[in-house]
Amino acid sequence: MAIPSISQGVKAWGAAIKEDLRVEPSEADQRWSNKDLEPTPPERRVYHWYNYLLYFIGTGFNNWSGGSSVIGVGLGWKAAIAITFVANIIAGMAVAANCKAAARYHIGFPAIARSVYGMWGSSYQVGVRAILAAVWYATQIYSGASYLGVMLTAVFGTHFTSIPNHVPASIGYTTQDFLCYFLVWLIYLPLLLRRPHQMRWLFAVACALSFPSILALFIYCMVQSGGRISLDDQFGSSSATLSTTSQRTWQVVYALTSTISNGSPYIESIPDMARWAHSPLSPIPTTLFTNSVFNPLSAVLGILGTSALQVAIGQTLWTPWDVMTYMLEQHTSAAGRFGVFCLAFTWLFQTLSQNVSSNMIPFGADTSMLWPRYINMTRGYLIVHFLAWVICPWKIYASAETFLDFMGAYGIFMGPAISIMLCEYYVFSRGNLFVPSLYDGRGATNKHYWYTGGWNIQAYIAYIVAVGLCFIGFVNKVGATVPQVGVELGYLGWFLTFSTGWIVYYVVVKVWPHQNVQYTKNLKWEELAATDYGVQGVLHGVPSYPSDEEERQESEEGGIKSS
């Protein structure tokens, strides 16, 4: 009896995998949609406010190294703590604002981007985000491999650390490292067959593990120093490092901007999690709360813990895995190794959950929009998972400091992309989205989002102006020598591009309204949200799509039916 049961289980598992991989066609044009792009159906809107609370804590309360860049510019620990809180509060407000459309209409970033940048113009924004997600996905696996290396060392000791290295030094990785990377890569495989509505448990477990993981590391560092924290002496105060008021001001601006810029991909990606909300307000209060409390608190614990450990041992160990490696060197007993193993496991799990939500899910959503006929979210997950080997993050960390600076300065592209979307939704669309038109790739019938040949020219004017203001600073980040004014424009980064994108887009549309303004200017706030397309279907009751032969013929003749 056992053998048939196992056989049936294997067949059922294989059928489930086949179903996950199948691209389920949409009732709309398959060149522009599949089921993963359509509004989330009611049975999958399973994220309540408490699910989002667990999610935001589980993926954000592990920012141990969040204050390192601030201290690194010489501002001192007090400034680092203040800037960390301010930056996270601002980022939380941006995340909350960017949640609204997704939670209200239950659509992800790619569909919302179509409403702002046009049916073709959105492809650039989605493609840029997909590239960024793929790179960070690979680097997060790299981070997970570092924690797994600590775990294997804790269990096997010299039997693991003495594994002969057969990899050339030019690669920047060892045989041990590749083993860890491969094993972590394998750990992700079961998650590739899950959709976000099936992953609430993942974020709940990450939340539960986040508190003991970061508190244990902090307490250990404090115990090692006997509670001594000489931050001013160890890291320098702002008055000693920066001689003039002007220098201090610019460094504060730079530290604040870079802190927000590092989180800008998360700000842009949040719609792909918010679309699963049970109610429109489910994610908003929780992200404001967690970004104001838990995210900056974890960075503060990292600042204080790192300082305490430096007082104790005279070294600056910023990354958690470096601290754990030190712990293994100092505590060789079975109990000590077991404790470090458990600690490394909690950090590995948090890294995994953060990578899934911030990189894997967005990449799956992006690629399913770029090639909807051939790629669904599951296939997108598989693509980014295999790209993790092609990207070679060990080469990035070993030899490409300029590339890491490039990734850090990427916020100048993210800032205006987000602000233009927010300006369109909150000001011009007045919270109204003609959802069916997001899946209509025919210029003759899509009077809302076809714009000019599929591109919202007004949006790209604002985008190019905003990015252009700070591009010289971006060039400086990747190694070119530029005038001081260019360096200072680079310091303004995300703030300047975000605000410029909003202002320029507002002015351009006021002077030169795009075609959709006439259909939204007389609507009440979120009036169209009363129609739940996730229940009724994308094509239900949509004037943009001819519903009978007479309307279809009229559209072909160039007639436009009123919406």
Coordinates of C-alpha atoms in Angstrom, one line a residue:
M1 CA 0.0 0.0 0.0
A2 CA 2.9 2.4 0.7
I3 CA 4.3 2.2 -2.8
P4 CA 1.1 3.3 -4.6
S5 CA 0.7 6.1 -2.1
I6 CA 4.2 7.4 -2.8
S7 CA 3.7 7.0 -6.5
Q8 CA 0.4 8.9 -6.3
G9 CA 2.1 11.6 -4.3
V10 CA 4.9 12.0 -6.8
K11 CA 2.4 12.2 -9.7
A12 CA 0.4 14.8 -7.8
W13 CA 3.5 16.8 -7.1
G14 CA 4.6 16.6 -10.8
A15 CA 1.1 17.7 -11.9
A16 CA 1.3 20.7 -9.5
I17 CA 4.7 21.7 -10.9
K18 CA 3.4 21.4 -14.4
E19 CA 0.4 23.6 -13.5
D20 CA 2.6 26.2 -11.9
L21 CA 4.8 26.4 -15.0
R22 CA 1.9 26.6 -17.3
V23 CA 1.3 30.2 -18.6
E24 CA -2.4 30.6 -18.0
P25 CA -3.9 32.8 -20.8
S26 CA -5.8 35.9 -20.0
E27 CA -9.2 36.8 -21.4
A28 CA -7.4 39.9 -22.7
D29 CA -4.9 39.9 -25.6
Q30 CA -2.2 37.3 -24.8
R31 CA 0.4 39.6 -26.2
W32 CA -0.3 42.0 -23.3
S33 CA -1.5 39.8 -20.5
N34 CA -1.7 36.5 -18.7
K35 CA -3.4 35.5 -15.4
D36 CA -0.5 36.7 -13.3
L37 CA -0.8 40.2 -14.6
E38 CA -4.6 40.4 -14.1
P39 CA -6.0 41.8 -10.8
T40 CA -5.6 39.5 -7.9
P41 CA -8.8 37.4 -7.4
P42 CA -10.5 37.7 -4.0
E43 CA -9.5 34.2 -2.8
R44 CA -5.9 35.3 -3.1
R45 CA -6.2 38.6 -1.2
V46 CA -5.0 37.0 2.0
Y47 CA -2.6 39.6 3.5
H48 CA -4.3 41.3 6.4
W49 CA -2.7 44.1 8.4
Y50 CA -1.1 41.6 10.8
N51 CA 0.3 39.7 7.8
Y52 CA 1.9 42.9 6.6
L53 CA 3.2 43.7 10.0
L54 CA 5.0 40.3 10.2
Y55 CA 6.2 40.8 6.6
F56 CA 7.7 44.2 7.1
I57 CA 9.4 43.2 10.4
G58 CA 10.6 39.9 9.0
T59 CA 12.2 41.6 6.0
G60 CA 13.3 44.8 7.6
F61 CA 14.4 44.2 11.2
N62 CA 17.8 42.9 10.1
N63 CA 19.5 46.1 9.0
W64 CA 22.6 45.6 11.2
S65 CA 25.0 47.4 8.8
G66 CA 22.5 50.2 8.0
G67 CA 24.6 52.8 9.8
S68 CA 28.0 51.9 8.5
S69 CA 27.9 54.2 5.5
V70 CA 26.8 57.2 7.6
I71 CA 29.7 56.7 10.1
G72 CA 32.0 56.0 7.2
V73 CA 31.7 59.6 6.0
G74 CA 32.8 61.0 9.4
L75 CA 29.6 62.2 10.8
G76 CA 29.8 60.3 14.1
W77 CA 27.4 58.0 15.8
K78 CA 24.9 60.6 17.0
A79 CA 24.4 61.8 13.4
A80 CA 24.3 58.2 12.2
I81 CA 21.4 57.4 14.5
A82 CA 19.5 60.5 13.7
I83 CA 19.9 60.1 9.9
T84 CA 19.0 56.5 10.1
F85 CA 15.6 57.3 11.7
V86 CA 14.9 60.2 9.4
A87 CA 15.8 58.3 6.2
N88 CA 13.7 55.3 7.2
I89 CA 10.7 57.5 8.1
I90 CA 10.9 59.2 4.7
A91 CA 11.3 55.9 3.0
G92 CA 8.3 54.5 4.9
M93 CA 6.1 57.4 3.7
A94 CA 7.2 56.7 0.1
V95 CA 6.4 53.0 0.5
A96 CA 3.0 53.7 2.0
A97 CA 2.2 56.1 -0.8
N98 CA 3.2 53.6 -3.4
C99 CA 1.1 50.9 -1.8
K100 CA -2.2 52.6 -2.4
A101 CA -2.9 51.9 -6.0
A102 CA -1.8 48.3 -5.8
A103 CA -3.8 47.6 -2.7
R104 CA -6.9 49.4 -4.0
Y105 CA -6.9 47.8 -7.5
H106 CA -5.0 44.6 -6.6
I107 CA -2.5 45.0 -9.5
G108 CA 1.3 44.9 -9.4
F109 CA 4.0 47.4 -10.4
P110 CA 4.0 46.4 -14.1
A111 CA 0.3 47.1 -14.6
I112 CA 0.5 50.4 -12.7
A113 CA 3.5 51.4 -14.7
R114 CA 1.5 51.0 -17.9
S115 CA -1.1 53.5 -16.6
V116 CA 1.7 56.1 -16.2
Y117 CA 4.3 55.5 -18.8
G118 CA 2.1 53.9 -21.5
M119 CA 1.7 50.4 -22.9
W120 CA 5.1 50.4 -24.6
G121 CA 6.8 53.1 -22.4
S122 CA 6.3 51.0 -19.3
S123 CA 8.6 48.3 -20.7
Y124 CA 11.7 50.5 -20.0
Q125 CA 10.8 51.1 -16.4
V126 CA 9.9 47.4 -15.8
G127 CA 13.1 46.3 -17.6
V128 CA 15.3 48.5 -15.5
R129 CA 13.7 47.2 -12.3
A130 CA 14.1 43.6 -13.5
I131 CA 17.9 44.1 -14.1
L132 CA 18.3 45.5 -10.7
A133 CA 16.3 42.7 -9.1
A134 CA 18.4 40.1 -10.8
V135 CA 21.7 41.6 -9.6
W136 CA 20.5 42.0 -6.0
Y137 CA 19.0 38.5 -6.1
A138 CA 22.4 37.0 -6.8
T139 CA 24.2 39.1 -4.2
Q140 CA 21.6 38.1 -1.6
I141 CA 22.4 34.5 -2.3
Y142 CA 26.0 35.4 -1.8
S143 CA 25.2 36.9 1.6
G144 CA 23.2 33.7 2.5
A145 CA 26.2 31.6 1.5
S146 CA 28.4 33.6 3.9
Y147 CA 26.0 32.6 6.8
L148 CA 25.9 29.0 5.6
G149 CA 29.7 29.0 5.7
V150 CA 29.6 30.0 9.3
M151 CA 27.1 27.2 10.0
L152 CA 29.2 24.5 8.3
T153 CA 32.3 25.7 10.1
A154 CA 30.4 25.5 13.4
V155 CA 29.4 21.9 12.7
F156 CA 32.4 20.4 10.9
G157 CA 35.2 22.7 12.0
T158 CA 38.5 22.1 10.3
H159 CA 36.9 19.3 8.2
F160 CA 35.1 22.1 6.3
T161 CA 37.7 24.9 6.5
S162 CA 40.5 22.6 5.3
I163 CA 38.7 21.6 2.1
P164 CA 41.3 22.0 -0.6
N165 CA 40.7 25.0 -2.9
H166 CA 40.8 24.2 -6.6
V167 CA 39.5 27.5 -7.8
P168 CA 42.0 30.1 -9.3
A169 CA 42.6 33.1 -7.0
S170 CA 41.5 35.4 -9.9
I171 CA 37.9 34.2 -9.5
G172 CA 37.7 35.7 -6.0
Y173 CA 35.9 32.7 -4.5
T174 CA 37.1 29.4 -3.1
T175 CA 35.9 25.8 -3.4
Q176 CA 34.3 26.1 0.1
D177 CA 32.5 29.3 -0.9
F178 CA 31.1 27.7 -4.1
L179 CA 29.9 24.8 -2.1
C180 CA 28.0 27.2 0.2
Y181 CA 26.6 29.2 -2.7
F182 CA 25.4 26.0 -4.4
L183 CA 23.7 24.7 -1.2
V184 CA 21.9 28.0 -0.6
W185 CA 20.9 28.1 -4.2
L186 CA 19.3 24.7 -3.7
I187 CA 17.5 25.9 -0.6
Y188 CA 15.6 28.4 -2.7
L189 CA 14.2 25.7 -5.1
P190 CA 11.0 24.9 -3.2
L191 CA 10.1 28.6 -3.0
L192 CA 10.2 29.0 -6.8
L193 CA 7.0 27.1 -7.0
R194 CA 5.1 29.3 -4.6
R195 CA 3.2 32.5 -5.3
P196 CA 3.1 35.4 -2.8
H197 CA -0.3 34.4 -1.4
Q198 CA 1.2 31.1 -0.4
M199 CA 4.2 32.6 1.4
R200 CA 2.7 34.2 4.5
W201 CA 4.3 31.6 6.7
L202 CA 7.7 32.5 5.3
F203 CA 7.5 36.1 6.5
A204 CA 5.9 35.1 9.8
V205 CA 8.8 32.8 10.6
A206 CA 11.3 35.5 9.5
C207 CA 9.6 37.9 11.8
A208 CA 9.8 35.5 14.7
L209 CA 13.5 34.8 14.1
S210 CA 14.4 38.5 13.6
F211 CA 14.2 39.4 17.3
P212 CA 16.5 36.7 18.7
S213 CA 18.9 37.0 15.8
I214 CA 19.7 40.7 16.1
L215 CA 19.3 41.0 19.9
A216 CA 21.6 38.0 20.4
L217 CA 24.3 39.6 18.3
F218 CA 23.9 42.9 20.0
I219 CA 24.0 41.4 23.5
Y220 CA 27.1 39.4 22.7
C221 CA 28.9 42.5 21.5
M222 CA 27.9 44.4 24.6
V223 CA 29.1 41.6 26.9
Q224 CA 32.4 41.4 25.2
S225 CA 33.1 45.1 25.9
G226 CA 31.6 45.0 29.3
G227 CA 29.0 47.5 28.2
R228 CA 31.6 50.1 27.1
I229 CA 30.7 52.1 23.9
S230 CA 33.2 54.7 23.0
L231 CA 31.7 55.8 19.7
D232 CA 33.1 59.3 19.5
D233 CA 36.6 58.0 20.2
Q234 CA 36.3 55.0 17.9
F235 CA 34.5 56.4 14.9
G236 CA 35.2 60.1 15.2
S237 CA 32.9 63.0 15.8
S238 CA 31.6 65.3 13.1
S239 CA 33.6 68.3 14.5
A240 CA 36.9 66.5 14.2
T241 CA 36.4 65.0 10.8
L242 CA 34.7 67.8 8.9
S243 CA 36.2 71.2 9.3
T244 CA 33.5 73.5 7.9
T245 CA 29.8 73.9 8.2
S246 CA 29.4 73.5 4.5
Q247 CA 31.2 70.2 4.5
R248 CA 29.1 68.9 7.4
T249 CA 25.9 70.0 5.6
W250 CA 26.8 68.2 2.4
Q251 CA 27.9 65.1 4.2
V252 CA 24.6 65.0 6.1
V253 CA 22.7 65.4 2.8
Y254 CA 24.8 62.7 1.2
A255 CA 24.4 60.2 4.1
L256 CA 20.6 60.8 4.1
T257 CA 20.3 60.4 0.4
S258 CA 22.4 57.3 0.2
T259 CA 20.5 55.7 3.0
I260 CA 17.2 56.2 1.2
S261 CA 18.7 55.4 -2.2
N262 CA 19.8 51.9 -0.9
G263 CA 16.1 51.2 -0.2
S264 CA 14.7 52.7 -3.4
P265 CA 14.3 49.4 -5.2
Y266 CA 12.1 48.2 -2.2
I267 CA 10.0 51.4 -2.5
E268 CA 9.4 50.7 -6.2
S269 CA 8.8 47.0 -5.7
I270 CA 6.2 47.2 -2.9
P271 CA 3.2 47.1 -5.3
D272 CA 4.0 43.5 -6.1
M273 CA 3.3 42.6 -2.4
A274 CA 0.6 45.2 -1.8
R275 CA -1.6 43.8 -4.6
W276 CA -2.4 40.8 -2.3
A277 CA -3.9 43.0 0.4
H278 CA -7.2 41.9 2.0
S279 CA -8.3 45.6 2.2
P280 CA -6.9 48.8 0.6
L281 CA -5.5 50.0 4.0
S282 CA -3.9 46.7 5.1
P283 CA -0.3 47.5 4.2
I284 CA -0.2 51.3 4.8
P285 CA -0.2 51.8 8.6
T286 CA 2.1 48.8 9.1
T287 CA 4.8 50.1 6.8
L288 CA 4.7 53.5 8.4
F289 CA 5.1 51.9 11.8
T290 CA 7.8 49.4 11.0
N291 CA 9.9 52.0 9.0
S292 CA 9.6 54.4 11.9
V293 CA 10.5 51.9 14.6
F294 CA 11.9 48.5 13.6
N295 CA 14.0 49.2 10.6
P296 CA 16.0 52.1 12.1
L297 CA 16.2 50.4 15.4
S298 CA 18.0 47.4 13.9
A299 CA 20.6 49.8 12.3
V300 CA 21.1 51.5 15.7
L301 CA 21.7 48.1 17.3
G302 CA 24.3 47.4 14.6
I303 CA 26.0 50.8 15.2
L304 CA 26.2 50.3 19.0
G305 CA 27.0 46.6 18.8
T306 CA 29.8 47.1 16.3
S307 CA 31.2 49.9 18.4
A308 CA 31.2 47.8 21.5
L309 CA 33.0 44.9 19.8
Q310 CA 35.6 47.3 18.4
V311 CA 36.2 48.6 21.9
A312 CA 36.7 45.0 23.0
I313 CA 38.9 43.6 20.2
G314 CA 40.2 46.7 18.4
Q315 CA 38.7 45.7 15.1
T316 CA 35.7 47.0 13.1
L317 CA 33.5 44.1 12.1
W318 CA 30.5 45.5 10.2
T319 CA 28.9 42.4 8.7
P320 CA 27.1 39.9 10.9
W321 CA 28.9 36.9 9.4
D322 CA 32.3 38.5 10.3
V323 CA 31.1 38.9 13.9
M324 CA 30.0 35.2 13.9
T325 CA 33.3 34.1 12.5
Y326 CA 35.0 35.9 15.3
M327 CA 32.6 34.2 17.8
L328 CA 33.6 30.8 16.4
E329 CA 37.3 31.6 16.9
Q330 CA 36.7 32.6 20.5
H331 CA 34.2 29.9 21.5
T332 CA 35.3 26.4 20.4
S333 CA 33.2 24.4 22.8
A334 CA 30.2 22.3 21.5
A335 CA 27.8 24.7 23.2
G336 CA 29.5 27.7 21.7
R337 CA 29.5 26.3 18.2
F338 CA 25.8 25.3 18.5
G339 CA 24.9 28.8 19.6
V340 CA 26.7 30.3 16.6
F341 CA 25.1 27.8 14.3
C342 CA 21.6 28.8 15.5
L343 CA 22.5 32.5 15.1
A344 CA 23.8 32.0 11.6
F345 CA 20.7 30.1 10.7
T346 CA 18.3 32.9 11.8
W347 CA 20.3 35.4 9.7
L348 CA 20.3 33.0 6.7
F349 CA 16.5 32.6 6.9
Q350 CA 16.0 36.4 7.1
T351 CA 18.2 36.9 4.1
L352 CA 16.2 34.3 2.2
S353 CA 12.8 35.8 3.0
Q354 CA 14.0 39.3 2.1
N355 CA 15.5 38.1 -1.2
V356 CA 12.2 36.4 -2.1
S357 CA 10.1 39.5 -1.5
S358 CA 12.4 42.2 -2.7
N359 CA 13.9 40.6 -5.7
M360 CA 12.5 37.2 -6.8
I361 CA 8.8 38.3 -6.7
P362 CA 9.4 41.6 -8.5
F363 CA 11.5 39.9 -11.2
G364 CA 8.8 37.3 -11.8
A365 CA 6.2 40.1 -12.1
D366 CA 8.4 42.1 -14.5
T367 CA 9.3 39.3 -16.9
S368 CA 5.6 38.1 -17.0
M369 CA 4.7 41.6 -18.2
L370 CA 7.6 41.8 -20.7
W371 CA 6.8 38.4 -22.3
P372 CA 3.2 37.6 -21.1
R373 CA 2.6 34.9 -23.7
Y374 CA 5.7 32.8 -22.7
I375 CA 6.5 33.8 -19.1
N376 CA 4.5 33.6 -15.9
M377 CA 5.7 34.4 -12.4
T378 CA 7.0 30.9 -11.7
R379 CA 9.0 30.9 -15.0
G380 CA 10.3 34.3 -14.0
Y381 CA 11.5 32.9 -10.7
L382 CA 13.3 30.1 -12.4
I383 CA 15.0 32.5 -14.8
V384 CA 16.3 34.8 -12.1
H385 CA 17.4 31.8 -10.1
F386 CA 19.6 30.5 -12.9
L387 CA 20.8 34.0 -13.6
A388 CA 22.3 34.0 -10.1
W389 CA 25.2 31.9 -11.6
V390 CA 25.6 34.1 -14.7
I391 CA 25.8 37.3 -12.6
C392 CA 28.7 35.9 -10.5
P393 CA 28.3 38.0 -7.4
W394 CA 31.6 36.8 -6.0
K395 CA 33.3 38.7 -8.8
I396 CA 31.3 41.8 -7.9
Y397 CA 32.4 41.7 -4.3
A398 CA 36.0 40.7 -5.0
S399 CA 37.0 43.1 -7.7
A400 CA 34.4 45.7 -8.6
E401 CA 34.1 48.4 -6.1
T402 CA 33.0 50.8 -8.8
F403 CA 30.1 48.5 -9.7
L404 CA 28.9 48.5 -6.0
D405 CA 29.1 52.3 -6.1
F406 CA 27.1 52.2 -9.3
M407 CA 24.4 50.1 -7.6
G408 CA 24.3 52.4 -4.7
A409 CA 23.8 55.4 -7.0
Y410 CA 21.0 53.6 -8.8
G411 CA 18.5 55.6 -6.8
I412 CA 18.7 58.5 -9.2
F413 CA 16.9 56.3 -11.7
M414 CA 14.4 55.0 -9.1
G415 CA 13.5 58.4 -7.5
P416 CA 11.8 60.0 -10.5
A417 CA 10.2 56.7 -11.7
I418 CA 8.4 56.6 -8.4
S419 CA 7.5 60.2 -8.0
I420 CA 6.0 60.5 -11.5
M421 CA 3.9 57.5 -10.8
L422 CA 2.7 59.0 -7.5
C423 CA 2.0 62.4 -9.1
E424 CA -0.1 60.7 -11.8
Y425 CA -2.1 58.6 -9.4
Y426 CA -2.7 61.2 -6.6
V427 CA -3.0 64.4 -8.7
F428 CA -4.1 63.7 -12.3
S429 CA -5.8 60.3 -12.2
R430 CA -7.3 61.2 -8.8
G431 CA -6.9 57.6 -7.7
N432 CA -8.8 56.3 -10.7
L433 CA -7.4 53.5 -13.0
F434 CA -9.2 52.2 -16.0
V435 CA -8.0 48.7 -15.3
P436 CA -9.2 47.0 -18.5
S437 CA -7.3 49.5 -20.6
L438 CA -4.1 48.3 -18.9
Y439 CA -4.4 45.1 -20.9
D440 CA -5.5 46.6 -24.3
G441 CA -2.6 47.0 -26.7
R442 CA -4.7 48.5 -29.5
G443 CA -4.2 52.2 -30.1
A444 CA -7.7 52.5 -31.7
T445 CA -9.5 51.3 -28.6
N446 CA -7.2 52.1 -25.7
K447 CA -7.9 55.8 -25.3
H448 CA -6.6 55.9 -21.7
Y449 CA -3.1 54.5 -21.8
W450 CA -2.0 54.3 -25.3
Y451 CA -0.8 58.0 -25.1
T452 CA 1.5 58.7 -28.1
G453 CA 2.3 55.5 -29.9
G454 CA 2.2 53.6 -26.6
W455 CA 4.5 56.1 -24.8
N456 CA 3.5 58.9 -22.3
I457 CA 5.8 61.5 -23.6
Q458 CA 5.1 63.9 -20.8
A459 CA 6.2 61.3 -18.2
Y460 CA 9.5 60.7 -20.0
I461 CA 10.2 64.4 -20.4
A462 CA 10.0 64.7 -16.6
Y463 CA 12.0 61.5 -16.1
I464 CA 14.9 62.6 -18.4
V465 CA 15.1 66.0 -16.8
A466 CA 15.2 64.6 -13.3
V467 CA 17.8 62.0 -14.1
G468 CA 19.8 64.4 -16.1
L469 CA 20.2 66.8 -13.2
C470 CA 22.1 64.2 -11.1
F471 CA 23.6 62.2 -13.9
I472 CA 27.0 63.9 -13.6
G473 CA 27.1 62.9 -9.9
F474 CA 26.3 59.3 -11.0
V475 CA 29.2 59.4 -13.5
N476 CA 31.4 60.5 -10.6
K477 CA 30.3 57.5 -8.6
V478 CA 31.5 55.1 -11.3
G479 CA 35.0 56.6 -11.5
A480 CA 34.9 59.7 -13.7
T481 CA 36.3 63.0 -12.5
V482 CA 33.7 65.8 -12.5
P483 CA 33.6 69.4 -11.1
Q484 CA 32.6 69.9 -7.5
V485 CA 29.2 71.1 -8.4
G486 CA 28.6 67.8 -10.1
V487 CA 29.7 65.9 -7.0
E488 CA 27.3 67.9 -4.9
L489 CA 24.5 67.2 -7.3
G490 CA 25.3 63.6 -6.9
Y491 CA 25.0 64.0 -3.1
L492 CA 21.4 65.2 -3.6
G493 CA 20.7 62.1 -5.6
W494 CA 17.4 60.5 -4.7
F495 CA 15.9 63.6 -3.1
L496 CA 16.6 65.8 -6.1
T497 CA 15.5 63.3 -8.7
F498 CA 12.3 62.4 -6.8
S499 CA 11.2 66.0 -6.3
T500 CA 12.2 67.1 -9.7
G501 CA 10.4 64.3 -11.4
W502 CA 7.2 65.2 -9.5
I503 CA 7.5 69.0 -10.2
V504 CA 8.4 68.7 -13.9
Y505 CA 5.7 66.1 -14.6
Y506 CA 3.1 68.3 -12.8
V507 CA 4.0 71.4 -14.8
V508 CA 4.3 69.6 -18.2
V509 CA 0.9 67.9 -17.8
K510 CA -0.7 71.1 -16.7
V511 CA 0.7 72.9 -19.8
W512 CA 0.3 69.9 -22.1
P513 CA -2.3 67.5 -20.8
H514 CA -2.0 63.9 -21.9
Q515 CA -5.1 62.1 -23.4
N516 CA -6.3 60.5 -20.1
V517 CA -6.7 63.8 -18.2
Q518 CA -10.1 64.5 -19.9
Y519 CA -11.4 61.2 -18.6
T520 CA -10.3 61.6 -15.0
K521 CA -10.6 65.3 -14.2
N522 CA -14.3 65.1 -13.4
L523 CA -14.2 61.8 -11.4
K524 CA -14.3 61.6 -7.7
W525 CA -11.4 60.2 -5.7
E526 CA -11.0 56.5 -6.5
E527 CA -14.5 56.5 -8.1
L528 CA -13.5 53.7 -10.5
A529 CA -12.2 51.5 -7.6
A530 CA -15.9 50.5 -6.9
T531 CA -15.6 48.1 -9.8
D532 CA -13.8 45.0 -8.6
Y533 CA -12.2 43.6 -11.7
G534 CA -10.7 40.8 -9.7
V535 CA -14.3 39.5 -9.2
Q536 CA -15.9 40.4 -12.5
G537 CA -13.0 39.8 -14.9
V538 CA -10.8 42.2 -16.8
L539 CA -13.1 42.6 -19.7
H540 CA -16.3 43.0 -17.6
G541 CA -18.3 46.1 -18.5
V542 CA -15.4 47.9 -20.1
P543 CA -16.3 50.4 -22.8
S544 CA -12.7 50.4 -24.2
Y545 CA -13.2 46.8 -25.3
P546 CA -16.0 46.5 -27.9
S547 CA -18.6 44.1 -26.4
D548 CA -20.5 43.3 -29.5
E549 CA -20.0 43.2 -33.2
E550 CA -21.5 46.6 -33.8
E551 CA -19.1 48.2 -31.3
R552 CA -16.2 46.3 -32.7
Q553 CA -16.9 47.5 -36.2
E554 CA -17.3 51.0 -35.0
S555 CA -13.8 50.8 -33.3
E556 CA -12.3 49.6 -36.5
E557 CA -13.7 52.5 -38.3
G558 CA -12.0 54.9 -35.8
G559 CA -15.0 55.6 -33.6
I560 CA -14.3 56.0 -29.9
K561 CA -16.8 54.8 -27.4
S562 CA -17.3 56.9 -24.4
S563 CA -16.2 55.5 -21.1

